Tab-separated table of C-alpha atoms and ligand atoms in Angstrom:
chain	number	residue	atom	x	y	z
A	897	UNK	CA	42.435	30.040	3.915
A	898	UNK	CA	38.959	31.095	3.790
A	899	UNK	CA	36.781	28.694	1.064
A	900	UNK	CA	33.637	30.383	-0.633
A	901	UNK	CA	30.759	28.304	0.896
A	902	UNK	CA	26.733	27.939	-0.266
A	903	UNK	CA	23.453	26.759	0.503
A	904	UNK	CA	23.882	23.993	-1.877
A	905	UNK	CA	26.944	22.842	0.089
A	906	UNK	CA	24.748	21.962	2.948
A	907	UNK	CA	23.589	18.535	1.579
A	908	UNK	CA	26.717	17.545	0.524
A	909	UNK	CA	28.301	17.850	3.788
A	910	UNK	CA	25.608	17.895	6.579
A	911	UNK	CA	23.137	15.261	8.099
A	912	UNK	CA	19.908	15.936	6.837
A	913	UNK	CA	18.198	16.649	10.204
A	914	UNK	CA	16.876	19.932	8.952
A	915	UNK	CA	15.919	21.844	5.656
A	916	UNK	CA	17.465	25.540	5.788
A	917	UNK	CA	16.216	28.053	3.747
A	918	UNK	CA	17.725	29.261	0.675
A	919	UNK	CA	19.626	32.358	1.785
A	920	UNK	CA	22.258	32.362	4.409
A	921	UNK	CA	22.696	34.958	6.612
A	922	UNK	CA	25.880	36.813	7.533
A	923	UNK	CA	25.820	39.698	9.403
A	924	UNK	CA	23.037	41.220	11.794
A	925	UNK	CA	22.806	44.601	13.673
A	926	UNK	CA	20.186	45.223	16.159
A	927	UNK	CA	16.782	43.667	14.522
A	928	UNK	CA	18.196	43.915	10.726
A	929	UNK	CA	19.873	40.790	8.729
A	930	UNK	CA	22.006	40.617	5.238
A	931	UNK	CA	22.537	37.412	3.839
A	932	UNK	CA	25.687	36.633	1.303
A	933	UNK	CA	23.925	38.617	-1.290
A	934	UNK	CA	23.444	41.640	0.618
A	935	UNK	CA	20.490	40.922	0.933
A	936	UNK	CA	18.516	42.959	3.908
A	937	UNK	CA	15.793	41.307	6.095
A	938	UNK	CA	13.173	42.407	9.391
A	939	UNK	CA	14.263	39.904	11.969
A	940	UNK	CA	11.279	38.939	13.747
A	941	UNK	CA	12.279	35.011	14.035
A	942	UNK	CA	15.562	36.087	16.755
A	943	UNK	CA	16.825	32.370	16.096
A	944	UNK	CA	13.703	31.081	17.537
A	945	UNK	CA	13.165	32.990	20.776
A	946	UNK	CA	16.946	33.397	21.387
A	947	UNK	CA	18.512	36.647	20.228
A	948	UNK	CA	16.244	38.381	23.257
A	949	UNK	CA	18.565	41.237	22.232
A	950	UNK	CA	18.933	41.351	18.439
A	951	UNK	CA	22.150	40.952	16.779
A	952	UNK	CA	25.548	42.391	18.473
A	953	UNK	CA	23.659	43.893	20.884
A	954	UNK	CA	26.682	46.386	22.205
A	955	UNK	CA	26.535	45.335	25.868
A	956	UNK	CA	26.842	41.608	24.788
A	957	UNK	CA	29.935	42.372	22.713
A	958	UNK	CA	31.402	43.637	25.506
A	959	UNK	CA	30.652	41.146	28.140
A	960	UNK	CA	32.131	38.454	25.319
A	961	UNK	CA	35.016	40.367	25.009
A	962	UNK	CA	35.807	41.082	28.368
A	963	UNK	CA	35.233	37.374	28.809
A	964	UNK	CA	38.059	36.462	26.174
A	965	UNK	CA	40.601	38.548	27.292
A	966	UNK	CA	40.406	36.307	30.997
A	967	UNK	CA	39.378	32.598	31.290
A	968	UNK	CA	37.451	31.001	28.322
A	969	UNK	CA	36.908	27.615	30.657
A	970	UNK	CA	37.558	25.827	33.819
A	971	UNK	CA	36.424	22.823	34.695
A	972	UNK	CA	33.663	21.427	36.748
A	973	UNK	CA	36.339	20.525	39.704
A	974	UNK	CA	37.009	24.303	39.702
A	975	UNK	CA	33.965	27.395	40.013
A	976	UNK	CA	34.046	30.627	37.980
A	977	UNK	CA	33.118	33.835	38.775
A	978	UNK	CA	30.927	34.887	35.715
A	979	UNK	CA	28.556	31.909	36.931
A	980	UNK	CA	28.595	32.598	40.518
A	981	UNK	CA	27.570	36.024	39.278
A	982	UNK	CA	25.292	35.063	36.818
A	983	UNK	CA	23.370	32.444	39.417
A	984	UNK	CA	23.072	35.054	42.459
A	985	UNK	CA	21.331	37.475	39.438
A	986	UNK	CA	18.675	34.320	38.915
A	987	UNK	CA	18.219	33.900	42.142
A	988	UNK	CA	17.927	37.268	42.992
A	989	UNK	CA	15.106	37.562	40.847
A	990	UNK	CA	12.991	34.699	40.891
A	991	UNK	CA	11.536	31.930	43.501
A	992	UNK	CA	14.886	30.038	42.691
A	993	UNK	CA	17.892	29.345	45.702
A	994	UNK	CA	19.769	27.278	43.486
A	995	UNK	CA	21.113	26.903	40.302
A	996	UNK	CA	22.606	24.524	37.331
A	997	UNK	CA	24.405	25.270	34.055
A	998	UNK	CA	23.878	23.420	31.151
A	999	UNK	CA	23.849	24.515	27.294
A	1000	UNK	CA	20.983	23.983	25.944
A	1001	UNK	CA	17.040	24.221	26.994
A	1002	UNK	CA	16.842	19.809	26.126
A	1003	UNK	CA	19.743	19.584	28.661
A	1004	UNK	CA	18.072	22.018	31.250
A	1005	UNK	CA	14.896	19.804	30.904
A	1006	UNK	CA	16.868	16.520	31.221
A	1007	UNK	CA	18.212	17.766	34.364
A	1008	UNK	CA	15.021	18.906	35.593
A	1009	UNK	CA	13.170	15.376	35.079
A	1010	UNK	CA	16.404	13.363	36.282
A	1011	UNK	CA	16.217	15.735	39.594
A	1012	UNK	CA	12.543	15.220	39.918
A	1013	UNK	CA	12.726	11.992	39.689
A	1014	UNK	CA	15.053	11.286	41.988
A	1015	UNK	CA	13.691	13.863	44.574
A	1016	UNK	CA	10.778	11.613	44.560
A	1017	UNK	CA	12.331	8.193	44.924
A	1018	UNK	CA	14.336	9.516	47.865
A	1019	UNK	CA	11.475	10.739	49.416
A	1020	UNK	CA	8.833	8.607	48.439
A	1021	UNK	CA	9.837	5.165	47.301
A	1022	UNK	CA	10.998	3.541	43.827
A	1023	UNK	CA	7.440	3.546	42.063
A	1024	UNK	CA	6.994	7.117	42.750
A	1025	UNK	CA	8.931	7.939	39.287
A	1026	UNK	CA	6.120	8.969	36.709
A	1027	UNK	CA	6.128	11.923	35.074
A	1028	UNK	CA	3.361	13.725	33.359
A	1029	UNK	CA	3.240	16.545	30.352
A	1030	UNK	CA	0.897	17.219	27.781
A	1031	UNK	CA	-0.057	16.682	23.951
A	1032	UNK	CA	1.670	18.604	22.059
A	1033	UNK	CA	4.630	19.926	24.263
A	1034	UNK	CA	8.198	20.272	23.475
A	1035	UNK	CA	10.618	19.719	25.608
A	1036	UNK	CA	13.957	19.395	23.753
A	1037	UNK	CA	15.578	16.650	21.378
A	1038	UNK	CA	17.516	14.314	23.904
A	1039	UNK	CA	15.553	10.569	24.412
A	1040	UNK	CA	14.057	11.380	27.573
A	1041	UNK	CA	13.040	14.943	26.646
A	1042	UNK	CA	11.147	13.973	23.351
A	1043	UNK	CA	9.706	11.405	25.460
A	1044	UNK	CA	8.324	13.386	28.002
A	1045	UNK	CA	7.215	15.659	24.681
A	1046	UNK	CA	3.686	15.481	23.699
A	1047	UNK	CA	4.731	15.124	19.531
A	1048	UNK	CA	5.132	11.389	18.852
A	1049	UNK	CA	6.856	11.976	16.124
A	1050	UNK	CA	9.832	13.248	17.578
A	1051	UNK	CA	10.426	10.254	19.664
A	1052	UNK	CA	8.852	7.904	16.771
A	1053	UNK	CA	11.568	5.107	15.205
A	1054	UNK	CA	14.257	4.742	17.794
A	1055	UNK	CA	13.351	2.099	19.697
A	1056	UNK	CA	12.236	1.637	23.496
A	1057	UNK	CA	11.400	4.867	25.465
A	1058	UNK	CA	12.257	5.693	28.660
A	1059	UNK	CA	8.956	4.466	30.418
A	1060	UNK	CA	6.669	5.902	33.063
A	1061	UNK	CA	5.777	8.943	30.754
A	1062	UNK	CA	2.151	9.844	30.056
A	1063	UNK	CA	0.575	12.281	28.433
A	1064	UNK	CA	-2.898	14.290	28.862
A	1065	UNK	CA	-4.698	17.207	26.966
A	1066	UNK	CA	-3.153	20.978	27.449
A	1067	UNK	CA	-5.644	23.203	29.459
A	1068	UNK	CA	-7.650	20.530	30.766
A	1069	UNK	CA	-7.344	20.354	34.474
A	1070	UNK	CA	-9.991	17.380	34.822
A	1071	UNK	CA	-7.741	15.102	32.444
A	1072	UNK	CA	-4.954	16.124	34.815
A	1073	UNK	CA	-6.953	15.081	37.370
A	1074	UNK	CA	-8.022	11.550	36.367
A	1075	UNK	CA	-4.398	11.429	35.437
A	1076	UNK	CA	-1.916	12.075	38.794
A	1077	UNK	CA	-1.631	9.928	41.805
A	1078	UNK	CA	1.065	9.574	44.484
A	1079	UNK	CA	2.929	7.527	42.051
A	1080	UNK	CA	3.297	11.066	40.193
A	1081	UNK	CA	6.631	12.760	40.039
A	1082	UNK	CA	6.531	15.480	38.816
A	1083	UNK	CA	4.106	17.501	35.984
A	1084	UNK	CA	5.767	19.321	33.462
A	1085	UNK	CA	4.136	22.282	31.558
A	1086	UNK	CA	5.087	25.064	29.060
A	1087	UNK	CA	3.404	28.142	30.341
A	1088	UNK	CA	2.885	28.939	27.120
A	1089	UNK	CA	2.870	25.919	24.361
A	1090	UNK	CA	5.643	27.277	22.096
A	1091	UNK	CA	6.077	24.629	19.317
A	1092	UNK	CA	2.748	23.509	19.965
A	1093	UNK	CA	1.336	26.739	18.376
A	1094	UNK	CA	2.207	29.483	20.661
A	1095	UNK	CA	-0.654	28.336	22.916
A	1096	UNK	CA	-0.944	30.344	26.325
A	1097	UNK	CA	-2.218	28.549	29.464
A	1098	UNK	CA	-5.001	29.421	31.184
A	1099	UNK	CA	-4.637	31.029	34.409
A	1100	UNK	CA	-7.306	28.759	36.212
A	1101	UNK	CA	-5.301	25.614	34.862
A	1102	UNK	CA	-1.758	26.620	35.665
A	1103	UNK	CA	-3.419	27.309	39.384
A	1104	UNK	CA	-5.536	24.274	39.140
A	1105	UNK	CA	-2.043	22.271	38.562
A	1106	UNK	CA	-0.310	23.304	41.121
A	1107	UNK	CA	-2.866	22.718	44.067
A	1108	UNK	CA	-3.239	19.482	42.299
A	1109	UNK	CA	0.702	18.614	42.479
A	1110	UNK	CA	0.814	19.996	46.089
A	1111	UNK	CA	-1.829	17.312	47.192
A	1112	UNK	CA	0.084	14.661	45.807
A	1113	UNK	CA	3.198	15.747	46.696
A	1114	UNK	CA	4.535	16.092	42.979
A	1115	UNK	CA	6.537	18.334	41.703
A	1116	UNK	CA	5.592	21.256	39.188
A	1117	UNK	CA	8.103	21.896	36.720
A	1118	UNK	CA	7.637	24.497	34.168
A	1119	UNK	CA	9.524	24.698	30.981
A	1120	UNK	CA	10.281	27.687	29.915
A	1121	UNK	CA	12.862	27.494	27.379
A	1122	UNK	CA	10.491	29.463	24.861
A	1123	UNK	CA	8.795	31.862	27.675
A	1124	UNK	CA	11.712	32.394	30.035
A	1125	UNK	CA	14.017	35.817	30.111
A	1126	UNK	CA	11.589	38.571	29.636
A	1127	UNK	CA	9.663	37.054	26.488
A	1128	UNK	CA	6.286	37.497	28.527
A	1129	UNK	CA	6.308	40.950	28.999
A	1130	UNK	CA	7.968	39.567	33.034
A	1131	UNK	CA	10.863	38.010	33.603
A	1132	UNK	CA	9.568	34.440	33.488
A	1133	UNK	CA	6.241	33.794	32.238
A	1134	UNK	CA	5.536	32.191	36.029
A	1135	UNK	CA	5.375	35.161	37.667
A	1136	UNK	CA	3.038	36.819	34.670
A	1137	UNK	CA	1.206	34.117	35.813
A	1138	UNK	CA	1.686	34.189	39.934
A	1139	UNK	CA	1.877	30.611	39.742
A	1140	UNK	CA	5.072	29.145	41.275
A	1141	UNK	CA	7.111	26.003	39.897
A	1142	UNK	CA	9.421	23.903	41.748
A	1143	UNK	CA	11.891	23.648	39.100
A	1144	UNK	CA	11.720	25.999	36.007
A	1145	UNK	CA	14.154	25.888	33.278
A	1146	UNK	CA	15.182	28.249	30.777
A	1147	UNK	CA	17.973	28.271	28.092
A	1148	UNK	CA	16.989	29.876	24.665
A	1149	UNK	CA	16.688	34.156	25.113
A	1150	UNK	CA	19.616	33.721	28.569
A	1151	UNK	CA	21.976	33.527	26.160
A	1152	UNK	CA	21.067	35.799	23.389
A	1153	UNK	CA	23.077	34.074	21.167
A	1154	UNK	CA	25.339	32.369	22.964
A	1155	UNK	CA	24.713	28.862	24.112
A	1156	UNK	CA	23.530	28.215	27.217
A	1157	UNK	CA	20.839	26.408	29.306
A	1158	UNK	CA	19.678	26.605	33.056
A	1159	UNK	CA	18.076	24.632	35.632
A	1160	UNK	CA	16.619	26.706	38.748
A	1161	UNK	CA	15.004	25.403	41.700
A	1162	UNK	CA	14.981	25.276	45.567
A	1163	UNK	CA	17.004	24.481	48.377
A	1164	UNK	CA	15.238	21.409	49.570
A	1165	UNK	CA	15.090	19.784	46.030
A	1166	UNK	CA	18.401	20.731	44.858
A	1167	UNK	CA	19.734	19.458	47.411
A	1168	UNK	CA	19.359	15.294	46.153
A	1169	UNK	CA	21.424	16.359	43.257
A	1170	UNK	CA	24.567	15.709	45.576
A	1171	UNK	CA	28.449	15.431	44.167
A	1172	UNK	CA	28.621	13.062	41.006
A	1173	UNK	CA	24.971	12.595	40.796
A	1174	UNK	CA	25.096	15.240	36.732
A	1175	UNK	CA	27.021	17.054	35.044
A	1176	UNK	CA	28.061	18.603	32.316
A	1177	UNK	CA	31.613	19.632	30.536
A	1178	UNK	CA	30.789	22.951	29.114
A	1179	UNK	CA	27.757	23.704	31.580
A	1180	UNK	CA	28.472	27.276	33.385
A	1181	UNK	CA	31.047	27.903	30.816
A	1182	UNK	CA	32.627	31.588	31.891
A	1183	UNK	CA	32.133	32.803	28.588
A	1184	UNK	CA	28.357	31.668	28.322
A	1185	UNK	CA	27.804	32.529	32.192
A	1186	UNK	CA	29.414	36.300	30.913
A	1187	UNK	CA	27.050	36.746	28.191
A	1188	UNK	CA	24.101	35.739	30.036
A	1189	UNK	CA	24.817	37.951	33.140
A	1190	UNK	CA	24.772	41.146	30.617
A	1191	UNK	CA	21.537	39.864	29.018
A	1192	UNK	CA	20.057	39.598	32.541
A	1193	UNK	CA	21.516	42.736	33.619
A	1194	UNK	CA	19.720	44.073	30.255
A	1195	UNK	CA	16.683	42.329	29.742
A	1196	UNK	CA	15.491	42.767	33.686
A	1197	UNK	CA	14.587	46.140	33.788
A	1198	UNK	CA	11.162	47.617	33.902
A	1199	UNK	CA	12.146	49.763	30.242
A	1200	UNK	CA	12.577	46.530	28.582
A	1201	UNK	CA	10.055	44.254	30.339
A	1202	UNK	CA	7.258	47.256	30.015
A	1203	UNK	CA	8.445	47.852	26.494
A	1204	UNK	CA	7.882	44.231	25.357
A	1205	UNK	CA	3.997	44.791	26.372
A	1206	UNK	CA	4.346	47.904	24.340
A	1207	UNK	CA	5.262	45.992	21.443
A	1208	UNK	CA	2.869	43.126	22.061
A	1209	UNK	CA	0.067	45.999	21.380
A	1210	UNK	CA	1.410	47.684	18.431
A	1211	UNK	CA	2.269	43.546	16.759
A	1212	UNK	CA	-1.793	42.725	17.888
A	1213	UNK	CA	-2.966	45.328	16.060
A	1214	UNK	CA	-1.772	45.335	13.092
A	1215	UNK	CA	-1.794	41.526	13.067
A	1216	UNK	CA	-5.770	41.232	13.076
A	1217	UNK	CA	-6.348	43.902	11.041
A	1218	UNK	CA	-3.712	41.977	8.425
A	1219	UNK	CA	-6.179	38.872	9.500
A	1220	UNK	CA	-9.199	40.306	9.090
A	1221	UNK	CA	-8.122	42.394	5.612
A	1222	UNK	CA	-6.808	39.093	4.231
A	1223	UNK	CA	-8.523	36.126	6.299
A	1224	UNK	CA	-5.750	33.986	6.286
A	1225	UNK	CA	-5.545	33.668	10.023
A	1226	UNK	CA	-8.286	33.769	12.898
A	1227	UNK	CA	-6.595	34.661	15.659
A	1228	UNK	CA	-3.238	35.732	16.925
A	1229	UNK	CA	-2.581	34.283	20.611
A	1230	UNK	CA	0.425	34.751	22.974
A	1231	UNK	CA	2.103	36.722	25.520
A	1232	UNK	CA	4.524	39.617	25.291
A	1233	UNK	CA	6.412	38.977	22.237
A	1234	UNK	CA	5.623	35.357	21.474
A	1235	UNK	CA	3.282	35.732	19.313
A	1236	UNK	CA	1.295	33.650	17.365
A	1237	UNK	CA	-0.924	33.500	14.026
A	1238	UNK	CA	-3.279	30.984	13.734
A	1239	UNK	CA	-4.126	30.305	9.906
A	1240	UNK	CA	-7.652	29.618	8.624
A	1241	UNK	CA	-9.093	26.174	7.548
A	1242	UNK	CA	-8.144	26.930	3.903
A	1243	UNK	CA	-4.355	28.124	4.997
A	1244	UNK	CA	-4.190	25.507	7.303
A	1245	UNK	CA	-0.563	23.239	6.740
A	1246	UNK	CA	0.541	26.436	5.119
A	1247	UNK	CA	2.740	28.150	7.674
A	1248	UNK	CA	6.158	27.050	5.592
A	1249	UNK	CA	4.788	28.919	2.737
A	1250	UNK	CA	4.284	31.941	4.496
A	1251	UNK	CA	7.543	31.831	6.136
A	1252	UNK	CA	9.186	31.673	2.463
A	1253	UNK	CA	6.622	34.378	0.951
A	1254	UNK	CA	7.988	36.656	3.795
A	1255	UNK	CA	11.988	35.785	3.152
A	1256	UNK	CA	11.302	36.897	-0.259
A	1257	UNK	CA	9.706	40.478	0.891
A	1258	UNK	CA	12.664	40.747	3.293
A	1259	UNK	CA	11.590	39.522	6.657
A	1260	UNK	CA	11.983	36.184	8.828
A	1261	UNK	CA	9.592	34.585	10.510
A	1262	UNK	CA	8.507	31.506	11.956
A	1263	UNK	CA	6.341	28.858	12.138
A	1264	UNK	CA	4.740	26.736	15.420
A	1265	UNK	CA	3.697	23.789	13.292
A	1266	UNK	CA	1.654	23.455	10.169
A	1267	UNK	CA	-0.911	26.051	10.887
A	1268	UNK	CA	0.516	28.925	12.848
A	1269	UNK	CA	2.810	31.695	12.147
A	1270	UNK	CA	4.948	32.798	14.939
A	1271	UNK	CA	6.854	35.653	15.514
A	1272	UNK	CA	9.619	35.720	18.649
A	1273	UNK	CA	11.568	38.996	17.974
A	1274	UNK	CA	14.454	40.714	19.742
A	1275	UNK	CA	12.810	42.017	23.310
A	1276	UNK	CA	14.470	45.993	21.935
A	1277	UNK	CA	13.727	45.882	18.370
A	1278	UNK	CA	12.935	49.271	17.395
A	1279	UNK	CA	9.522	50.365	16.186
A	1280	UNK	CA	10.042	51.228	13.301
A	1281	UNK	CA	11.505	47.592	12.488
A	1282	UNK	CA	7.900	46.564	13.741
A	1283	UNK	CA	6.183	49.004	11.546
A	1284	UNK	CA	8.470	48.514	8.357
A	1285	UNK	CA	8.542	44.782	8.935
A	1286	UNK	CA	4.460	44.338	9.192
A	1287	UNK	CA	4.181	45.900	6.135
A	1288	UNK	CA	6.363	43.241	4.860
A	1289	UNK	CA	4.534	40.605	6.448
A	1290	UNK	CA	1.170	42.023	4.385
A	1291	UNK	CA	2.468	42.017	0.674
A	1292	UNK	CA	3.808	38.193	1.996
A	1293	UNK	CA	0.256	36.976	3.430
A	1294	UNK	CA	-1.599	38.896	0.310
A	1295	UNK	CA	1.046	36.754	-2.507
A	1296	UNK	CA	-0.149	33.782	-0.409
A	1297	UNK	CA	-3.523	34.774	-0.644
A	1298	UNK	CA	-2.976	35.504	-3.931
A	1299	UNK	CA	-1.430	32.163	-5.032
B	354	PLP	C1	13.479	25.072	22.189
B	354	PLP	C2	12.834	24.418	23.347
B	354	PLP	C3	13.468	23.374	24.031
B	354	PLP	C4	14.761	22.760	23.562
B	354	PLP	O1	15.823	23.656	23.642
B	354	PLP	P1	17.200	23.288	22.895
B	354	PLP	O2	18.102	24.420	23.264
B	354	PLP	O3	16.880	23.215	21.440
B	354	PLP	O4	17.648	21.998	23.423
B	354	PLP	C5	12.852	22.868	25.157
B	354	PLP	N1	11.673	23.354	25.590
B	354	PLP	C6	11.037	24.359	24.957
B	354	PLP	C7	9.747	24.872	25.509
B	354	PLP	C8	11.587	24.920	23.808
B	354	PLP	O5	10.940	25.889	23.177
């Protein structure tokens, strides 16, 4: 039997890791939401970055439930065809020659830094194990991936870290510099700072990091959890860029909903991660593998990857002149459709409040810390979602104005 459930259930039977909002949601079609009340609402949040394809995107249903009706999971001592599939696709379209499954972007990252590191002690000798990222990065919630994220307070209050972590400024390729030696891993960068405040790097510093990890024979790794499956406007945010990782991960928008995280890399370096060395129960689960493979099939093509420039413009424009009409932001930063509003001094720590000004107007949104508003949409949603749901966004920055 089915039990009537509420948002005031949540703190009586869940952890209190996170704060949800006051509505929950219940159904979703393409970039629109209803909530228990019926409720309608402009998705522009896509579950942070993750439903790269709106809700029940038609050619996900169908890969799902093509899925069901076969193999829902094998084990690890057994391969499956969806992520055979689903691998060759990756590989086929990036620098990558091999591939891991995992099911989430903190476990693609903890794979990545476990696999640098030990490339790096095989080749180079046991204190040739330090890795270094930057303020303000995010790299997932596991203890070694907070760690190697630049936001203290996520790895704050539970006891020792994993050690031979440090941390330098994003953007600033003379800190990086001062900062790597041949004791130096592997450097780890978001191409685009995503919880950090949807910062984009520079093109000189992502090139200025590589030649400096090639001349001490670390490795680059870029995360792109946030930036990865078509979000930039390319495929992965890298080759926006033409600036090529070692290992890149990506979990978030591959699934489009469904769970699932990957680790991509070469030959040569995937090749220390020999039999027993990781692992993972549900990673390259056929179901997850199936979804994926129909949001690659989807998302790589140049309609959708052109498109999501398209829509970059027609978000940019409207967004500064909603900035400049109302001057509660400066300046809205990003790449394709990871976009970013970055609220003015007197707005600043003020990004929840717009989030829950534009719930109550009908439309979700995000925020990238205390001062920025940040939008990750569906990769398709229509234009006239973009249209209907700026105009939302206004009357919600003009009540905060107002306020
Ligand atoms: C969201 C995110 C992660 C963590 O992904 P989870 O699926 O929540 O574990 C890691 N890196 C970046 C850049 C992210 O945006």
């Amino acid at each position: 039997m089915s039990q009537a459930v509420s948002r005031a259930d949540f703190d009586q039977v869940m952890v209190p890791n996170y704060a949800p909002a006051d509505y929950i949601p219940v159904k979703g079609v393409g970039s629109r939401v209803w909530d228990q009340s019926g409720k309608e609402y402009i998705d522009f949040a896509g579950g942070i970055a993750v439903n790269s394809l709106g809700h029940a995107h038609p050619k996900l249903v169908a890969a799902l439930n093509e899925q069901a009706q076969k193999v829902w999971h094998v084990s690890n001592s057994l391969t499956n065809e969806p992520a055979l599939r689903l691998a060759r696709k990756l590989i086929d379209a990036t620098f990558a020659e091999r591939v891991f499954f995992c099911n989430s972007g903190a476990e693609a990252n903890e794979a990545a830094f476990k696999l640098a590191r030990k490339f790096a002690i095989d080749n180079g000798g046991a204190d040739k194990h330090e890795i270094i990222a930057t303020a303000n990065s995010f790299h997932g919630r596991t203890f070694f991936t907070v760690t190697v994220g630049g936001q203290p307070k996520y790895s704050d209050g539970f006891g020792p870290r994993p050690g031979g972590v440090t941390h330098i400024a994003y953007n600033d390729l003379a800190a990086l510099k001062a900062a790597i030696s041949d004791k130096t891993a592997a450097v780890v960068v978001e191409p685009v700072q995503g919880e950090g405040g949807v910062l984009p790097a520079t093109l000189e510093y992502l090139k200025g990091v590589r030649e400096l990890c090639d001349q001490h024979k670390a490795l680059l790794v870029f995360d792109e959890v946030q930036t990865g499956v078509g979000r930039s406007g390319s495929l992965f945010a890298y080759q926006e860029y033409g600036v090529t990782p070692d290992i890149l991960t990506s979990a978030k928008s591959l699934g489009g909903g469904f769970p699932i995280g990957a680790m991509l890399t070469t030959a040569a370096i995937a090749k220390h991660f020999g039999v027993g060395t990781h692992g993972s129960t549900y990673g390259g689960n056929p179901l997850a593998c199936a979804v994926a493979e129909a949001v690659i099939d989807t998302v790589n093509t140049p309609e959708v990857l052109q498109g999501v420039k398209a829509k970059h413009d027609r978000f940019k424009t409207r967004l500064d002149a909603i900035g400049k009409a109302t001057g509660a932001f400066t300046q809205v930063r990003g790449l394709g459709l990871l976009l970013g509003c970055v609220l003015a001094d007197a707005y600043k720590g003020k990004a929840k409040d717009f989030m829950t000004a534009a719930a109550r107007e009908g439309l979700m949104v995000l925020q990238a810390g205390p001062d920025v508003i940040r939008f990750a949409p569906s990769l398709v949603i229509p234009d006239a979602d973009i249209d209907e749901g700026l105009t939302r966004f206004e009357r919600a920055v003009k009540s905060v104005v107002a306020a």
